[in-house]
Coordinates of C-alpha atoms and ligand atoms in Angstrom, one line a residue:
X24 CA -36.9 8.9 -5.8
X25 CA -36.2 12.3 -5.2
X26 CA -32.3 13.0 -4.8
X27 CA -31.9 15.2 -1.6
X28 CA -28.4 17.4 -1.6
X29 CA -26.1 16.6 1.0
X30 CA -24.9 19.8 3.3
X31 CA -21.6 19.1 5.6
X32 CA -21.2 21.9 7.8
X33 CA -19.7 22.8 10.9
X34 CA -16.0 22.0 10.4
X35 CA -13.2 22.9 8.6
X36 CA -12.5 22.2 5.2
X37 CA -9.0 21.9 3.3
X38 CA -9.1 24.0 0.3
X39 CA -6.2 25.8 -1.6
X40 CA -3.6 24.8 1.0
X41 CA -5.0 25.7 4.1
X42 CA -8.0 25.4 6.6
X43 CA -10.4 28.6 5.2
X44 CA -11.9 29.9 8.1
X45 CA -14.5 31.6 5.6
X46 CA -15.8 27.9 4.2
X47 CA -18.3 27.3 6.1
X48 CA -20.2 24.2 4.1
X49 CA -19.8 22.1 1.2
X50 CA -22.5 21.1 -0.8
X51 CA -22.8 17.5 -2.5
X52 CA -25.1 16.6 -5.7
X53 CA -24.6 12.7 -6.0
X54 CA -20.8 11.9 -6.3
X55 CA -20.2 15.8 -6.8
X56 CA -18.9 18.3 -4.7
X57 CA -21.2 20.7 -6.4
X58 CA -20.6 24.2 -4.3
X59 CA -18.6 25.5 -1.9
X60 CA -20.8 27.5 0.7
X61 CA -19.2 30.8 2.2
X62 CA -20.5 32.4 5.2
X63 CA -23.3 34.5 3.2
X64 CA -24.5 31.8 1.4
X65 CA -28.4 30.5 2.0
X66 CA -29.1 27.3 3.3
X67 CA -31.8 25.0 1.9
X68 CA -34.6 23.3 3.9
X69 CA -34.3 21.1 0.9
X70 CA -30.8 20.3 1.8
X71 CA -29.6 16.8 3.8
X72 CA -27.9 18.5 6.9
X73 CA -24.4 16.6 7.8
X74 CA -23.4 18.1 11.3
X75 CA -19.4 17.1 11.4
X76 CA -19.1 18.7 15.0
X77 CA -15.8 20.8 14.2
X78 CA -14.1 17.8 12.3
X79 CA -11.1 18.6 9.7
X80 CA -12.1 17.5 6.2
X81 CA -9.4 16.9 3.4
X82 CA -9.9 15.7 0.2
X83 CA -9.8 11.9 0.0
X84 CA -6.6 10.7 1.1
X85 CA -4.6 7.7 -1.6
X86 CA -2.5 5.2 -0.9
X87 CA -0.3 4.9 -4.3
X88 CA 1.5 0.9 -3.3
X89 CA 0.0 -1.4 -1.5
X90 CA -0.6 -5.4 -1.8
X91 CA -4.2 -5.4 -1.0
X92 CA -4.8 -9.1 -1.4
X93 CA -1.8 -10.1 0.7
X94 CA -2.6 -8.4 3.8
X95 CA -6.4 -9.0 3.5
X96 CA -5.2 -12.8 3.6
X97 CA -3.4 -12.2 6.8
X98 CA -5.9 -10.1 8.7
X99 CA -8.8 -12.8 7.7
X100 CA -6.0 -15.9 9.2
X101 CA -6.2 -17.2 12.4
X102 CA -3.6 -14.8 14.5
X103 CA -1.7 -16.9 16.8
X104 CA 0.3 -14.1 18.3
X105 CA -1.5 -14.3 21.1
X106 CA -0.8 -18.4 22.1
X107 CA 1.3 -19.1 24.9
X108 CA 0.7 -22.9 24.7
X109 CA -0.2 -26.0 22.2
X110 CA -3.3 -26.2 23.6
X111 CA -4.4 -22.8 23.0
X112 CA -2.9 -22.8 19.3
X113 CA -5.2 -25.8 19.0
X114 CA -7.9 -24.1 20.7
X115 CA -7.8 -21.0 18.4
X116 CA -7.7 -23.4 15.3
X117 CA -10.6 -25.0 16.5
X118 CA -12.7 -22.0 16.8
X119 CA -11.8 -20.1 14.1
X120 CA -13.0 -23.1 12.4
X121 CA -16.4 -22.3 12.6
X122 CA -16.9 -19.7 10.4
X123 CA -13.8 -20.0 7.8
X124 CA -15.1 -23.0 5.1
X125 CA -12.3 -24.3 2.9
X126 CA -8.6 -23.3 3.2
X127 CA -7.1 -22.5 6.9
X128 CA -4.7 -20.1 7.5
X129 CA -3.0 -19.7 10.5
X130 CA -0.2 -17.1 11.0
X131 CA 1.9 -15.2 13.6
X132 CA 2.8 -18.2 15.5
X133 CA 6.0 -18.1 17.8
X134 CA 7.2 -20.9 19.0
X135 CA 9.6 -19.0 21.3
X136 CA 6.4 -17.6 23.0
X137 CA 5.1 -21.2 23.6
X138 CA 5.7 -22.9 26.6
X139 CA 6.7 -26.2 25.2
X140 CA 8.8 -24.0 22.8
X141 CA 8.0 -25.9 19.6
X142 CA 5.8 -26.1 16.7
X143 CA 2.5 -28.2 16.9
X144 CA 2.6 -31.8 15.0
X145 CA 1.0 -32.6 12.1
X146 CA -1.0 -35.1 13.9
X147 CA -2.1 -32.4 16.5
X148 CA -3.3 -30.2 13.8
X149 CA -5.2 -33.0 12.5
X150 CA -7.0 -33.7 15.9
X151 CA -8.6 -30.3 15.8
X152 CA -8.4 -30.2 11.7
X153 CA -8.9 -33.0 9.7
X154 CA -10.6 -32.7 6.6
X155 CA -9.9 -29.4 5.7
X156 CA -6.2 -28.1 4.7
X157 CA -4.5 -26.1 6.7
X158 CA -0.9 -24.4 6.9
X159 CA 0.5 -22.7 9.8
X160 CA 3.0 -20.3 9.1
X161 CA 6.0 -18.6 11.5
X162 CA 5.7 -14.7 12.1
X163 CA 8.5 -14.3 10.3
X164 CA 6.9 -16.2 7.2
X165 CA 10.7 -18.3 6.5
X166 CA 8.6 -21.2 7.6
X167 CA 5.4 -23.3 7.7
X168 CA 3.9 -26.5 8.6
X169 CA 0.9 -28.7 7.0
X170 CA -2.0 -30.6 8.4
X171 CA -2.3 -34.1 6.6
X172 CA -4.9 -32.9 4.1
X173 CA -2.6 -30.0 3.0
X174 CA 0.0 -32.1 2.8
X175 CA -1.6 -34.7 0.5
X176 CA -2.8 -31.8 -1.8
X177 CA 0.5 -30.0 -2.4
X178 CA 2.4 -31.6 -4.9
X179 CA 6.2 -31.2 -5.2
X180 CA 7.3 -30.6 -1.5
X181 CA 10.9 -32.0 -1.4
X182 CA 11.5 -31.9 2.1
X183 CA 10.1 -35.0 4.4
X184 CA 10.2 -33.4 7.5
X185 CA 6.8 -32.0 9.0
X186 CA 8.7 -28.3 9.4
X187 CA 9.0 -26.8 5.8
X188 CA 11.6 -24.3 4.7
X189 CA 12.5 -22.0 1.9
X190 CA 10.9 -23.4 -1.1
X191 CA 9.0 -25.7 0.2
X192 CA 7.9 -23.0 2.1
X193 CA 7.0 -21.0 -0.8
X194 CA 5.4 -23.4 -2.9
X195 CA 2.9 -24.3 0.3
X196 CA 1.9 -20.9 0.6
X197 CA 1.5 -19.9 -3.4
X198 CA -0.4 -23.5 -3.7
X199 CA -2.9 -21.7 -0.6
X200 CA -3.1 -18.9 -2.5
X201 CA -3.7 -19.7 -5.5
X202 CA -7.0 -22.5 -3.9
X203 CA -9.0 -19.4 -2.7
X204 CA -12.3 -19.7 -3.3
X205 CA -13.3 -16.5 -5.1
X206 CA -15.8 -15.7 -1.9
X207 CA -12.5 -15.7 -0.1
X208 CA -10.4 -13.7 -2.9
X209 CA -13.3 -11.0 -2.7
X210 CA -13.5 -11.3 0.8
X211 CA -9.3 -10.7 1.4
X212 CA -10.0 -6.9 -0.8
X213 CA -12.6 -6.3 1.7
X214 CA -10.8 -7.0 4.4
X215 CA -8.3 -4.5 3.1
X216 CA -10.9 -1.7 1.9
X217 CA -11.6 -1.7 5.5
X218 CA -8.2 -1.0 7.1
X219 CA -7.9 1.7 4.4
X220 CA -11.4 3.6 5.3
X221 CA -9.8 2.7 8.8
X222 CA -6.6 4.5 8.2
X223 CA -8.3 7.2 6.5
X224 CA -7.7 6.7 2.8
X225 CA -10.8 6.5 -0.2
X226 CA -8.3 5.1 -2.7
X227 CA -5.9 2.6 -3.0
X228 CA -3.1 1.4 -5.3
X229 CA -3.1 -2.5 -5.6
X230 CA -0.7 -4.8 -6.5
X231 CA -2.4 -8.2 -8.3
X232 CA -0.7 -11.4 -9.0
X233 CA 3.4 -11.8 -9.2
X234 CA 5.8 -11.9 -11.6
X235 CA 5.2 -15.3 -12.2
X236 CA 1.2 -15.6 -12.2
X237 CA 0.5 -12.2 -13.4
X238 CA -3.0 -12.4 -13.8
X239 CA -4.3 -14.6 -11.3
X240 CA -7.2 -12.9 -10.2
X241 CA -7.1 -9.3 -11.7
X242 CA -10.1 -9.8 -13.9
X243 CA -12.5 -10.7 -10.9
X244 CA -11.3 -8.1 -8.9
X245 CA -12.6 -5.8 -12.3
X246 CA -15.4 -7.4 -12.3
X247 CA -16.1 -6.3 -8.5
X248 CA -14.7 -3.2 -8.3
X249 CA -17.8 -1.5 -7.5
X250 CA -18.6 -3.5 -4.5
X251 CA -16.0 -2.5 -2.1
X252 CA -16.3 0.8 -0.4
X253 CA -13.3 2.4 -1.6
X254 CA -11.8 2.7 -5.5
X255 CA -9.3 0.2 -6.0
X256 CA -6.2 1.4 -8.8
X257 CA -4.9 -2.2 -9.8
X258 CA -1.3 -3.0 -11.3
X259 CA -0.7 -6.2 -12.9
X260 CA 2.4 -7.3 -11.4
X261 CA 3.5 -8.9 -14.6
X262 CA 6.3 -8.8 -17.2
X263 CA 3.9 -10.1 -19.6
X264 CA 2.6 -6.7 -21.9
X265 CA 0.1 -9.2 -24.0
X266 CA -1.4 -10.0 -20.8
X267 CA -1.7 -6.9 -19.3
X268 CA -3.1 -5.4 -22.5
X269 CA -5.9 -8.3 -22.5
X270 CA -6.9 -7.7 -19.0
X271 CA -7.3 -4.0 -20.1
X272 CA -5.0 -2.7 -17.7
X273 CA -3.8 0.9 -18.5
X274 CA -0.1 0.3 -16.6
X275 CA 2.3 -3.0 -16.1
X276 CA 4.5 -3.7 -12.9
X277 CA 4.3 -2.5 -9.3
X278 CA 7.1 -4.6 -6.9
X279 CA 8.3 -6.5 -10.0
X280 CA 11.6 -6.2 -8.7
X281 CA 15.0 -4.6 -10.0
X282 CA 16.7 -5.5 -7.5
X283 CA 15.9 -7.3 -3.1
X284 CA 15.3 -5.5 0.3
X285 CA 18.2 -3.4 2.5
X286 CA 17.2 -6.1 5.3
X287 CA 18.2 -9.5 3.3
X288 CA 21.2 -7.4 1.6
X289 CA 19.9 -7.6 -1.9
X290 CA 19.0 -4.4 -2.7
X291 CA 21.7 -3.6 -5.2
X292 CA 24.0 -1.0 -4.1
X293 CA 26.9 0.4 -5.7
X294 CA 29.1 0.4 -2.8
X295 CA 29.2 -2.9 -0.5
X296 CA 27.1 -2.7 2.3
X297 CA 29.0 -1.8 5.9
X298 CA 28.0 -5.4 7.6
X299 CA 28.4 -8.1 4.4
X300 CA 30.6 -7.8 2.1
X301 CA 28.1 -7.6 -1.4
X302 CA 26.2 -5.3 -3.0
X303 CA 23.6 -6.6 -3.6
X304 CA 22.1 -8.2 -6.9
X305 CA 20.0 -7.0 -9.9
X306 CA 18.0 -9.2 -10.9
X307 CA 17.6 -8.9 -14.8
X308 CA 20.0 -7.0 -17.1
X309 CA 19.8 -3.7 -18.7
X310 CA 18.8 -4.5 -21.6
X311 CA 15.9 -6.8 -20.5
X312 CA 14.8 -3.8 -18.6
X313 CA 15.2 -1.4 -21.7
X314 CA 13.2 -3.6 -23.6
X315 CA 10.5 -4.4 -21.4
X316 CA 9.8 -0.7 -20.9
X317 CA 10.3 0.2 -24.9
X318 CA 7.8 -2.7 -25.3
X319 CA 5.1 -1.1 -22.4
X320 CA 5.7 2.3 -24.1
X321 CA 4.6 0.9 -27.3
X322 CA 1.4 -0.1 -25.7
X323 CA 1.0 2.6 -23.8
X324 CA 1.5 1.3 -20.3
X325 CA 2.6 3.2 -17.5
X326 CA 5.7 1.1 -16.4
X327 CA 6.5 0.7 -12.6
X328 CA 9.1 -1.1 -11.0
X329 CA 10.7 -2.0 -7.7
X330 CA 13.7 -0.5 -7.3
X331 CA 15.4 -0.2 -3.8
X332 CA 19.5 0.7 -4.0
X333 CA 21.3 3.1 -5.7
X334 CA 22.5 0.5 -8.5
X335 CA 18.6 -0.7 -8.9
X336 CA 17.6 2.6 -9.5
X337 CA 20.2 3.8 -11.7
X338 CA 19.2 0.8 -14.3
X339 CA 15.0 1.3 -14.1
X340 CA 15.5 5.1 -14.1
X341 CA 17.9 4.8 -17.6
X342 CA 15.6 2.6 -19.6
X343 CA 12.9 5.3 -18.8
X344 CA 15.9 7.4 -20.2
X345 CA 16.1 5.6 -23.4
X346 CA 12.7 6.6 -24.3
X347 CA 11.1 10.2 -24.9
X348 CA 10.8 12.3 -22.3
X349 CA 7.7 13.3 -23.0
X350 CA 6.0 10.0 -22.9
X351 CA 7.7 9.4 -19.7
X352 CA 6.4 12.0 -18.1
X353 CA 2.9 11.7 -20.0
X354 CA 2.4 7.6 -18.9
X355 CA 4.4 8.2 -15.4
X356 CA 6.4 5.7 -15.2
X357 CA 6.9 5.3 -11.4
X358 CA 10.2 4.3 -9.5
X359 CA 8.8 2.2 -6.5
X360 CA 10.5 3.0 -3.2
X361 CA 13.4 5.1 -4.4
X362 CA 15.4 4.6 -1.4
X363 CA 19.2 5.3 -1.9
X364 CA 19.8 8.6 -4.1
X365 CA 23.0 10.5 -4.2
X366 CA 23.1 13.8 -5.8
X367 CA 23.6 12.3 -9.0
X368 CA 21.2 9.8 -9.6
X369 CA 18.7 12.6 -8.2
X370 CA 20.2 14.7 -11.4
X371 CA 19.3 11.0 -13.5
X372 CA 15.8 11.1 -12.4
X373 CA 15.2 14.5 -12.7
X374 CA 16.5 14.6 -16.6
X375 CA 14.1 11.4 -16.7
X376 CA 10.4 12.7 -15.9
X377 CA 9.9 9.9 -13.5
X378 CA 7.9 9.7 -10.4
X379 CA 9.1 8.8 -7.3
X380 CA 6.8 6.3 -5.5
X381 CA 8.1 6.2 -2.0
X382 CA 6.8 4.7 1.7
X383 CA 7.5 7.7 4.5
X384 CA 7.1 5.1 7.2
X385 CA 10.2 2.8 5.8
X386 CA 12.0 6.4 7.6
X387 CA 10.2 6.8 10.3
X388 CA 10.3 2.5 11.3
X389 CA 14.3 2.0 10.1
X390 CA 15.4 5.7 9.3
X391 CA 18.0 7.4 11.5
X392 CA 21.8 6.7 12.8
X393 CA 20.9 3.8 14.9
X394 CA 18.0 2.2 12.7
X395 CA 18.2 -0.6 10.5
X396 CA 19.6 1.2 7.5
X397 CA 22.6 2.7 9.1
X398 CA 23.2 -0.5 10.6
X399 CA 23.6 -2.1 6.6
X400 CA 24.9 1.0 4.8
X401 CA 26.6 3.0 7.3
X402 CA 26.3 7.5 6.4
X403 CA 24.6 6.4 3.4
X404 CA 21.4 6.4 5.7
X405 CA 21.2 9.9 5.1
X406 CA 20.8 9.9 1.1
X407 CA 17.5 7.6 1.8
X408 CA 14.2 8.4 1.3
X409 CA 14.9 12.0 0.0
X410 CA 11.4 13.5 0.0
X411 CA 12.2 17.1 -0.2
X412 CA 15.2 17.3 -1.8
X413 CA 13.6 15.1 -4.3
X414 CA 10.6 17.7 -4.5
X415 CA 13.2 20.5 -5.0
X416 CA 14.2 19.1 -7.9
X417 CA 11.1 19.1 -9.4
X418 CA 11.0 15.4 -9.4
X419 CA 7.3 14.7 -8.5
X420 CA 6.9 12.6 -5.0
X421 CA 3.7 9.7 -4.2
X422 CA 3.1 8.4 -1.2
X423 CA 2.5 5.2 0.1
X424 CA 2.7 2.3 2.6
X425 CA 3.3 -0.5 0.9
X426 CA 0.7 -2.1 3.1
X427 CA 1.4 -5.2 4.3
X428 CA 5.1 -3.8 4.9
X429 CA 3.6 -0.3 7.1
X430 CA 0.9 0.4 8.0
X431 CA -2.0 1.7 6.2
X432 CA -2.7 5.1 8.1
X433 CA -2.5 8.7 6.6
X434 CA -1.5 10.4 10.1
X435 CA 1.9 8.1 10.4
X436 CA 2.3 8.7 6.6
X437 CA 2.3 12.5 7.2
X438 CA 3.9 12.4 10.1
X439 CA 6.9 10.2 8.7
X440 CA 7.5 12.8 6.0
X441 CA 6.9 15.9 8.0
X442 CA 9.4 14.2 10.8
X443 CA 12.0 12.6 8.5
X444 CA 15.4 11.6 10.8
X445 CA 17.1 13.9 8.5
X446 CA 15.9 17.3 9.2
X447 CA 17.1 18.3 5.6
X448 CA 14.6 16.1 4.0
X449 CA 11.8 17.4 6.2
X450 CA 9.2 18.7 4.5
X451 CA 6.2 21.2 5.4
X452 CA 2.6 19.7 6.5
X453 CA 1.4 21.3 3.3
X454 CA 2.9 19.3 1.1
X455 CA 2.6 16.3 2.5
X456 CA -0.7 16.6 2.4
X457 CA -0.2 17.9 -1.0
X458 CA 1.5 14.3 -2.0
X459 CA -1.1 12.1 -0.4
X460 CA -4.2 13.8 -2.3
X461 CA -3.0 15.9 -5.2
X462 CA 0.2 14.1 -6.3
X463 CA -1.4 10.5 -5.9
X464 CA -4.4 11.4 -8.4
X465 CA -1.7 12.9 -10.7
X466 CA -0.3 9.1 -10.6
X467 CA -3.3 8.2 -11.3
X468 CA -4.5 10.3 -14.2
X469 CA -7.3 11.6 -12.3
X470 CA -6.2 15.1 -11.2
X471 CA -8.9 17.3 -12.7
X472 CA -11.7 15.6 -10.9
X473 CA -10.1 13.8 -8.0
X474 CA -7.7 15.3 -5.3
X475 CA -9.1 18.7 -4.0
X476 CA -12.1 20.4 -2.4
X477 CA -13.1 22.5 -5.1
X478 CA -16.5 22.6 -7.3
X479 CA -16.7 19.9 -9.3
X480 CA -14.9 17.8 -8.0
X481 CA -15.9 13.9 -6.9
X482 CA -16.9 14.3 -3.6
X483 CA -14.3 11.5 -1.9
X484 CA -13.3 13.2 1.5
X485 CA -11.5 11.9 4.5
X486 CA -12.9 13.3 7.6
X487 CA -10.2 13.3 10.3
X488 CA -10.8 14.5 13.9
X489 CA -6.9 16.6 13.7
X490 CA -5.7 19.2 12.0
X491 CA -2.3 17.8 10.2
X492 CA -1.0 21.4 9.7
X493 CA -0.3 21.6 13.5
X494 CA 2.1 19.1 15.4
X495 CA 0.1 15.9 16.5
X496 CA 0.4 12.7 17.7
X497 CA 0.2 10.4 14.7
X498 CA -0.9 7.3 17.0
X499 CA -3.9 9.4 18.9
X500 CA -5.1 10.3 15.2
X501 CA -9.2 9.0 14.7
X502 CA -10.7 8.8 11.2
X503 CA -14.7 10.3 12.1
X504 CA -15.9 10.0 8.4
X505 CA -14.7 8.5 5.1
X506 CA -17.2 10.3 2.4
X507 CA -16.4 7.9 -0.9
X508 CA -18.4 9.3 -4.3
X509 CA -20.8 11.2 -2.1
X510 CA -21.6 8.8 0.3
X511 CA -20.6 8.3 4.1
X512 CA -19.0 4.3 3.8
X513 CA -17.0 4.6 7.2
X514 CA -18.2 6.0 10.7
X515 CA -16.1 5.5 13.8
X516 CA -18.3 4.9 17.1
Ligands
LIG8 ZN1 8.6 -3.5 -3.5
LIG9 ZN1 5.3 -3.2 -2.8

């Protein structure tokens, strides 16, 4: 077969930092941008013509953190936000039933919303579910309840109430997790590369497995990657370096955590928070942290970690300290979030080399003198999420959503760092733009053929129906196209 070139024309196009009013096509050879077409240029009759009807076009937008597999679980459950009753809970069980064939997962569910203001009983769930398990979980995810066949398959729940908490809790949900089919492990990633072409992005930075079952299904995610329409970057989230090494990962970590969350008070701070009178815990030592890195460096893994407070920070950011320089800043080693940074710990990072991996949204949904964070910390809300002053000290910035946490959508990403509470850590459309293309591939390794409209480059482009370098309404923002390697993989109708 004869392979046609692909002309997109009639928009504008994102190349060196701004809309060029003189680029008036760009011309694709398989997964190749292969010229850029100015206004002289001749057209072929040869060519494919791609009318984009005055679209903007940026390079393919990356999300550097998400948990692909996690939300993919919950968008493919059975949403109960909806219910107002038993009945319809039941109702929706029963439907969704249909099509879903082995485990049953049910999520969302309020029971403050429901009019007999409780959770349905096991034998309830069994009239509309009986052979198949099922678990239905609370919105807020602290709690869960079983169907009798889920109940006799799960071994170790302590509690003998129907309602299960905290452990039991967990050890319900892992055991779902870890009975996926792989039809259903495959089908949770495609769930997810679809709420990423959705939200604009052609790449997407995964966290696999915990800290406990690192490698649960990395390999057959591998094994697949060509079958989703988006590139998936995957992290083991492991401490084990053998295992990582076997699954031929090129990096360890992701949210394998230094230290909690601001909202449960255990991201480790070295001052006391303003409402509870802790600060917060680390979870492993320094040295365990100095080794574990030393170890990945030997390998040659890019180490990331999750790291929230100032104390949390301070620990990852000196066992990337103890090693040379120059390897951290060749492997770059990534501090996930990188929420609470006084002047001198920015100094720290700096003297470092490592990256910043950081979620704009966590500003723009709990940001500000009356949001969450001020309400734990107090004035130290305004040394969080320090984008530009960050970028000012040469400290290099990703961005991401930490999908399920935020949402996965480019126009609230750009607009959370272009908007930041703190007008001093504002920064210009430019480079946010600049961070979700350019500075994401860096992460990745893959800057000199991935992150930029220019000749040669893979042809992954995000085709957005706004112009981010003028003020916009992130929520009114429309993805038109996703381009992915040179083919159109996402059309919104
Ligand atoms: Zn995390
Ligand atoms: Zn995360």
């Amino acid at each position: 077969m004869v392979n046609k070139l692909k002309y997109l024309y009639n928009a504008h196009f994102y190349n060196n930092a701004k809309f060029n009013p003189n680029l008036t096509g760009l011309l694709i050879d398989r997964d190749r941008i292969v010229k850029l077409c100015f206004k002289q240029d001749k057209i072929s009759p040869d060519w494919e013509m791609i009318n984009l009807d005055g679209a903007y076009v940026y390079p393919g937008f990356i999300d550097s953190h998400t948990h692909s597999f996690s939300g993919g679980i919950y968008l493919s459950g059975i949403d109960l936000s909806e219910c107002n009753s038993i009945a319809e809970v039941l109702e929706y069980i029963s439907n969704a039933l249909k099509d879903k064939q082995q485990c049953i997962f049910a999520w969302r569910f309020d029971e403050e919303k429901i009019a007999e203001k409780r959770f349905p009983t096991m034998k309830e769930l069994d009239s509309v579910c009986p052979d198949r398990p099922l678990l239905l979980r609370r919105i807020d995810g602290h709690s869960c309840i079983l169907n009798s066949r889920a109940r006799a398959m799960i071994s170790g729940i302590k509690s003998s109430a129907e309602l299960l908490f905290a452990e039991d809790n967990d050890l319900a949900v892992n055991w779902l997790q870890d009975n996926l089919s792989e039809e259903e492990i495959i089908e949770a990633y495609k769930i997810a590369a679809n709420t990423a072409l959705k939200g604009g992005f052609t790449t997407v930075h995964t966290m696999i497995g915990d800290a406990q079952m690192s490698n649960q299904h990395f390999k057959l995610i591998c094994d697949h990657l060509n079958d989703f329409p988006i590139s998936f970057e995957l992290y083991p989230q492991s401490f084990n370096i053998k295992d990582a090494l076997e699954l031929g990962a090129k990096r360890i970590g992701g949210c394998i955590l230094a230290d909690g969350s601001i909202g449960s008070h255990t991201a480790a701070m070295t001052i006391p928070y303003r409402d509870k009178d802790t600060k917060g815990i680390l979870y492993h030592n320094d040295d365990f942290w100095r080794n574990f890195v030393s170890q990945a460096h030997k390998n040659h893994l890019q180490v990331a970690v999750h790291c929230i407070g100032d104390a949390a920070i301070h620990q990852i950011n000196s066992a990337f300290a103890t090693q040379d320089k120059e390897e951290v800043k060749e492997l770059r080693d990534e501090l996930i979030h990188c929420e609470v940074t006084p002047d001198s710990l920015i100094q720290e990072i700096a003297a470092s080399g490592a990256v910043a991996v950081m979620q704009p949204a966590f500003d723009l949904l709990w940001g500000g003198n009356s949001g969450l964070y001020s309400e734990r910390l107090g004035e130290r809300y305004k040394i969080m999420n320090r984008f530009r002053t960050l970028s000012q000290n040469n400290i290099t910035v990703c961005g991401s959503s930490d999908w399920y946490v935020t949402e996965m959508n480019i126009a609230m990403s750009l607009y959370a760092l272009i908007h930041h509470h703190n007008p001093e850590e504002r920064i210009t459309p430019k480079e946010a733009i600049k961070i979700y293309t350019e500075n994401n591939s860096w992460l990745n390794h893959t800057e000199e053929s991935l992150g930029l409209i220019e000749e040669g480059y893979i042809a992954d482009l995000s085709v957005m129906d706004t112009d981010f370098t003028n003020s916009f309404d992130w929520d009114k923002v429309q993805t038109l196209f996703i381009m992915k390697k040179g083919n159109i993989v996402y059309e919104s109708h």
